[in-house]
Every structure is written in structure tokens, then in C-alpha cells.
Coordinates of C-alpha atoms in Angstrom, one line a residue:
M1 CA 109.8 49.0 109.2
A2 CA 111.8 46.3 111.4
D3 CA 114.8 48.1 111.4
H4 CA 112.1 51.2 112.8
D5 CA 110.8 49.8 115.5
G6 CA 114.7 47.9 116.5
G7 CA 115.6 51.4 117.0
L8 CA 113.2 52.7 118.8
Q9 CA 113.5 49.5 120.8
Q10 CA 117.4 49.9 121.1
G11 CA 116.6 53.7 121.9
D12 CA 114.1 52.5 124.6
F13 CA 116.5 50.1 126.4
R14 CA 119.5 53.0 125.9
M15 CA 117.3 55.5 128.0
N16 CA 116.6 52.7 130.4
I17 CA 119.8 52.2 131.1
A18 CA 120.2 55.9 131.4
G19 CA 117.4 56.2 133.7
N20 CA 118.8 53.0 135.9
R21 CA 122.3 55.3 136.0
C22 CA 120.7 58.4 136.9
A23 CA 118.5 56.8 139.7
L24 CA 121.6 55.2 140.7
R25 CA 123.5 58.0 141.0
T26 CA 120.7 59.7 143.2
S27 CA 120.7 56.9 145.1
A28 CA 124.4 57.3 145.8
L29 CA 124.4 60.4 146.6
A30 CA 121.7 60.3 148.8
L31 CA 123.1 58.0 151.7
A32 CA 126.6 60.0 151.1
M33 CA 125.0 63.2 152.5
G34 CA 122.3 61.5 154.7
L35 CA 119.2 63.2 152.7
V36 CA 115.8 62.0 151.0
V37 CA 116.4 63.2 147.6
V38 CA 113.1 63.1 145.4
A39 CA 114.0 63.4 142.1
G40 CA 113.0 62.3 138.5
C41 CA 115.1 61.6 136.0
K42 CA 113.2 62.3 133.0
R43 CA 112.9 61.1 129.0
D44 CA 113.3 64.2 126.5
G45 CA 109.8 65.9 126.3
D46 CA 108.6 64.5 129.5
A47 CA 107.8 67.3 132.6
Q48 CA 110.4 67.9 135.3
A49 CA 109.5 66.3 138.3
P50 CA 109.7 68.3 141.2
V51 CA 112.2 68.5 143.8
A52 CA 111.6 68.3 147.7
A53 CA 113.6 70.1 149.5
A54 CA 115.2 67.7 152.7
D55 CA 114.1 69.1 156.0
T56 CA 117.5 69.1 158.0
A57 CA 116.2 71.1 160.7
A58 CA 117.4 69.0 164.1
E59 CA 114.3 68.3 165.9
P60 CA 114.6 68.6 169.4
A61 CA 115.5 66.0 171.8
A62 CA 112.3 64.9 174.1
P63 CA 113.6 65.6 177.6
T64 CA 114.1 61.9 179.7
A65 CA 114.3 62.0 183.4
T66 CA 117.9 61.0 184.6
P67 CA 117.8 58.4 187.7
D68 CA 120.0 59.7 190.7
A69 CA 123.4 58.3 191.2
P70 CA 123.5 55.4 194.1
V71 CA 124.1 56.6 197.5
E72 CA 125.3 54.3 199.9
L73 CA 124.5 55.4 203.7
R74 CA 126.6 53.6 206.3
D75 CA 126.1 53.6 210.1
V76 CA 128.0 56.1 212.2
I77 CA 129.6 55.5 215.6
E78 CA 132.0 57.8 216.9
T79 CA 133.5 59.0 220.3
S80 CA 135.9 61.3 221.6
P81 CA 136.3 63.4 224.5
Q82 CA 134.7 66.2 222.5
A83 CA 131.6 64.8 220.8
V84 CA 130.0 61.3 221.1
V85 CA 127.9 60.8 217.4
G86 CA 125.4 58.3 217.0
I87 CA 123.7 57.4 213.4
T88 CA 121.5 54.7 212.2
Y89 CA 120.1 54.4 208.8
P90 CA 117.7 51.7 207.4
P91 CA 119.9 49.1 206.0
D92 CA 118.1 48.8 202.7
I93 CA 117.4 52.3 201.5
A94 CA 120.1 52.5 199.1
R95 CA 116.8 50.9 196.4
Y96 CA 115.8 54.8 196.4
P97 CA 118.4 56.9 195.5
G98 CA 116.9 60.1 195.6
L99 CA 115.3 59.3 199.0
A100 CA 119.0 58.3 200.2
K101 CA 120.5 61.5 199.2
T102 CA 117.7 63.6 201.2
L103 CA 118.7 61.3 204.2
G104 CA 122.2 61.8 204.3
S105 CA 121.8 65.4 203.7
Y106 CA 119.5 66.0 206.7
A107 CA 122.4 64.2 208.6
D108 CA 124.9 66.2 207.2
S109 CA 123.6 68.8 208.2
A110 CA 123.2 67.8 211.3
R111 CA 126.4 66.7 211.9
A112 CA 127.7 70.4 210.4
E113 CA 126.0 72.5 213.1
L114 CA 127.3 69.8 215.6
Q115 CA 130.7 70.5 214.2
Q116 CA 130.1 74.1 214.2
A117 CA 129.5 74.1 218.0
L118 CA 132.5 72.6 219.0
D119 CA 134.5 74.6 216.5
G120 CA 133.4 77.6 218.7
L121 CA 134.6 76.0 222.2
G122 CA 138.2 76.5 220.5
N123 CA 140.7 75.5 223.1
D124 CA 138.3 75.1 225.7
K125 CA 136.8 71.5 226.3
P126 CA 133.0 71.2 227.1
T127 CA 132.4 70.2 230.5
M128 CA 130.6 66.7 229.0
P129 CA 130.7 65.6 225.2
Y130 CA 128.7 67.3 223.3
E131 CA 126.2 64.7 221.0
L132 CA 124.3 64.0 218.2
S133 CA 121.7 60.8 218.2
L134 CA 119.7 60.3 215.0
T135 CA 117.6 57.3 213.8
F136 CA 116.3 56.9 210.7
E137 CA 113.5 54.5 210.4
K138 CA 111.1 53.2 207.3
V139 CA 108.2 52.7 208.6
L140 CA 105.9 52.3 205.5
E141 CA 106.6 50.6 202.3
T142 CA 104.0 50.6 199.3
P143 CA 104.6 50.4 195.7
Q144 CA 103.1 54.2 195.9
L145 CA 104.8 55.7 199.1
V146 CA 107.6 55.4 201.1
V147 CA 108.3 56.9 204.8
V148 CA 111.0 57.6 206.7
T149 CA 110.8 58.8 210.0
A150 CA 114.1 60.5 211.4
D151 CA 114.6 61.2 215.6
G152 CA 116.9 62.3 217.7
S153 CA 118.5 65.2 219.8
R154 CA 121.7 67.3 219.5
Y155 CA 123.7 68.6 222.4
T156 CA 125.6 71.5 222.2
G157 CA 125.7 72.4 226.4
G158 CA 122.8 73.7 228.5
A159 CA 119.8 71.9 230.3
H160 CA 118.6 69.4 227.8
G161 CA 119.4 68.4 224.4
E162 CA 118.0 69.8 220.6
P163 CA 115.2 67.8 219.6
L164 CA 115.4 66.7 215.9
V165 CA 112.5 65.3 214.5
A166 CA 111.7 65.0 210.6
R167 CA 109.5 63.1 208.3
F168 CA 111.0 61.8 204.8
V169 CA 107.9 61.0 202.4
W170 CA 109.1 59.4 199.2
L171 CA 107.1 58.9 195.8
P172 CA 108.4 56.0 193.7
E173 CA 106.9 56.0 190.9
Q174 CA 107.1 60.2 190.6
Q175 CA 111.0 60.0 191.6
Q176 CA 110.2 62.9 194.3
M177 CA 109.5 63.5 197.4
L178 CA 105.8 64.7 199.0
T179 CA 106.5 67.9 200.6
A180 CA 103.8 70.1 202.3
D181 CA 103.4 72.3 199.3
K182 CA 102.5 69.5 197.2
L183 CA 100.4 67.9 199.5
V184 CA 97.9 70.6 200.1
A185 CA 96.6 73.0 196.7
D186 CA 95.8 76.2 197.8
A187 CA 95.2 78.5 201.6
K188 CA 92.0 77.5 202.1
G189 CA 93.0 73.8 201.8
W190 CA 95.6 75.1 205.2
K191 CA 93.0 77.1 206.5
A192 CA 90.6 73.7 207.1
I193 CA 93.9 71.7 208.0
S194 CA 94.7 74.1 211.3
D195 CA 91.3 74.5 212.5
Y196 CA 91.1 70.8 212.7
V197 CA 94.0 70.3 214.1
A198 CA 94.3 73.3 216.6
D199 CA 90.8 71.8 217.4
Q200 CA 92.2 68.7 218.3
L201 CA 95.3 70.0 220.0
R202 CA 93.2 72.4 222.2
E203 CA 91.3 69.6 223.5
R204 CA 93.7 67.2 224.4
V205 CA 95.3 70.4 226.4
A206 CA 91.5 71.1 228.0
T207 CA 91.1 67.4 229.1
R208 CA 95.3 67.1 230.9
L209 CA 94.0 70.1 232.4
S210 CA 91.0 69.2 234.0
G211 CA 92.6 66.0 235.4
D212 CA 94.9 68.5 237.6
E213 CA 94.0 69.7 240.9
M214 CA 94.1 73.5 240.0
E215 CA 92.2 76.3 240.9
P216 CA 89.4 77.3 237.9
A217 CA 91.2 81.1 237.7
Q218 CA 94.5 79.3 237.5
M219 CA 93.1 76.5 235.0
Q220 CA 91.7 79.0 233.1
E221 CA 95.5 80.7 232.5
S222 CA 97.2 77.9 231.9
L223 CA 94.1 77.4 228.9
R224 CA 94.8 80.5 227.8
N225 CA 98.3 80.3 227.6
A226 CA 98.5 76.7 225.8
S227 CA 96.3 78.1 223.3
R228 CA 98.2 80.9 222.7
M229 CA 101.1 78.3 221.4
I230 CA 98.4 76.3 219.5
A231 CA 97.4 79.3 217.2
D232 CA 101.0 80.4 216.5
G233 CA 102.7 77.0 216.1
T234 CA 99.0 75.5 213.6
G235 CA 98.6 79.1 211.3
P236 CA 97.1 78.1 208.0
S237 CA 100.3 77.6 205.8
A238 CA 102.8 74.8 204.3
D239 CA 105.7 75.8 207.2
N240 CA 103.5 74.5 210.1
F241 CA 103.1 71.4 208.7
S242 CA 106.1 70.6 206.9
Q243 CA 106.4 67.2 209.3
F244 CA 103.9 64.4 208.7
Q245 CA 103.7 61.0 207.5
P246 CA 101.0 59.5 205.9
L247 CA 98.7 56.6 207.0
T248 CA 97.6 53.3 204.8
G249 CA 94.7 51.3 205.1
S250 CA 94.3 48.1 203.9
D251 CA 93.8 48.8 200.3
G252 CA 97.1 50.8 200.2
R253 CA 95.6 54.3 199.9
I254 CA 95.8 57.1 202.1
S255 CA 93.3 57.0 205.3
A256 CA 95.0 59.7 207.4
I257 CA 97.5 62.1 207.4
R258 CA 99.8 62.0 211.0
F259 CA 101.2 65.8 211.3
V260 CA 104.0 65.9 213.4
F261 CA 105.1 69.2 215.9
P262 CA 108.3 69.1 217.6
P263 CA 108.5 70.4 221.5
Y264 CA 108.0 74.2 221.5
Q265 CA 106.2 74.6 218.2
V266 CA 102.7 73.9 219.9
G267 CA 103.5 73.2 223.4
P268 CA 106.4 73.6 225.8
Y269 CA 109.6 71.2 225.7
S270 CA 108.1 69.2 228.5
D271 CA 105.0 68.4 225.9
G272 CA 107.2 66.2 223.8
T273 CA 106.7 66.0 220.6
Q274 CA 103.1 65.8 219.5
T275 CA 101.2 64.7 216.9
V276 CA 97.5 65.0 215.0
D277 CA 95.9 63.0 212.6
V278 CA 93.8 64.4 209.9
P279 CA 91.8 62.2 208.3
A280 CA 91.2 61.8 204.5
A281 CA 88.0 63.3 204.6
V282 CA 88.6 66.5 205.4
L283 CA 91.5 66.5 203.6
V284 CA 90.9 65.3 200.4
P285 CA 88.7 68.4 199.3
H286 CA 91.9 70.3 199.0
V287 CA 95.1 68.0 198.4
G288 CA 97.0 68.9 195.2
Q289 CA 96.1 67.5 191.9
D290 CA 99.1 65.4 191.1
V291 CA 98.5 63.0 195.0
A292 CA 94.8 62.9 195.1
G293 CA 94.5 59.6 193.6
L294 CA 96.3 58.3 196.6
F295 CA 93.6 58.8 198.7
A296 CA 91.2 56.6 200.2
R297 CA 87.5 58.1 198.8
G298 CA 84.2 58.1 200.7

């Protein structure tokens, strides 16, 4: 009886060793092939344990935002008998590489057009040097908004230079530019803004003309002409309102948007650059969902 028990114990011992060796082989195979293998090493008479097939299909990697490479913008002062170029950037704008890249592209485009005009002269010399003057200024910086203005002119002959007017609104948290088509969600919104801005501009013209010594008929004609230019330059589309800068209150939220109109868009050159501030109360019902949280409410 003892021999029988001993035989059983010895058999169990051998089976345990075999089982352990099987488990070791299985683990080594799994490590070598990078797979998870579930296998059972059974004793005689036990049911075969099912083997789960490893899923070797690679899951797609989650998209990650690629930060813009650092951009170094340097002020430019160049003089020659043919042209004078002066460009000034905000000193610390490199903190926002995406914004800096956009400013650099705008300046490069302005310089390229100046060079194109110079190339058109051939061997001739301009009667007075052509000129490019451009100043970028950071006028607002919060954790949510960075606003840079660009003002200047490009002279390539004629009675006066061509005004350069641009506004850049950077959203640091979203790492992207806020453009007019992202600012307002639909055509209904642009119609509301168009009506508000046109009314303000017409009222401004009427006030100015009323201070001039003009015959009533002449005044009415001047007002009609001004209204026509205003209507053309403030039609309800994003293109007509592409230049703007947010104005913020003490809480850092946008209290109004200042829309900027270069000369010739809503008035003659002599009227210069014109602006109209549209309050948040007019804008909020129509702004895009992604930027609605930037605006003051109530």
C-alpha cells in the first residue's frame, strides 16, 4: 500500500515537473515572439484548455499636434538708391512660433511685391526711391488671446503710397489664428454685423458733412456717394471683415470687436483707415462655438 502511495506521489511529482517545464517553455515562447499565449498543459485525462489567439493588429497611433518650429524675426533696415525698407517686429513674438511664422510670411509677401515693382523698372531708376515701411505691434496679450497690429505703406511710384493694414489674432490655447470665418458662424451673423457697422459709418459721415458749409443738394449727393461706398465695403461676408482685433474688459473676456477698414474700402483715401467697434451683445448670438467662451456675457 505504501509502495502504491509512493508511486502515486512520485508520478504526481514527475507530472508537476513536466507541467512546470511546459509552462516555462510557453512563457519563453511568448516573450520571444511578443505574443500573449494562453495555453494549458494538462494531465492525462484532463480536458484541453482553449488557446486564445493573440490580436497582432496594430492600433493606429493617436494623432498628436506638431508644434511649430521656432521662428526668429529680425528687424530690417535696408537702404539703396532704388529702395528703402524698414520692418519692425515685437521683441518677444518668438514665444508664439505659429504667430511669428504668419507675421514673417506677411512681411515677405510685402517685400516680394516691392521687389516685383523694382524688377519692372529694368535698367531705369525711380525718380525717388521706392519704399516699404511696416511696423508690427503687440497690442494685447492674455493666456487666451494675442493680438498684433500691422500698419505701414508701400510706395512704388504715383501720388502716394499704398497703405498696408492687417490684424492678427492668435489663440495660444488652440495654437491657431482666429480668422473671420471662424469668428462668426453663419450668414445671419454677418448680416447683423454688416447692418451695425454700416449704420455707424453712415452716421459718422452725416455728422461730418453737417459741419461743413455745403448746400443741401450738395450734402445729399455727398451722403449718397458715401453710403454707396459703405454698402460696397460692408456687405455681409467674411471677406469684408477680415481685419479685426478683440477688445477685452477687466475680466479678460472680449467686450467688443474692432473691425478695421483700410483706405478705399468704405471711404476715399483721404478718410484714412476707419474702424468700428461692435459690442459683444451684438456678436455673441452669432459667434462660432469654438470661440464663444472668449466673449463677455450679459
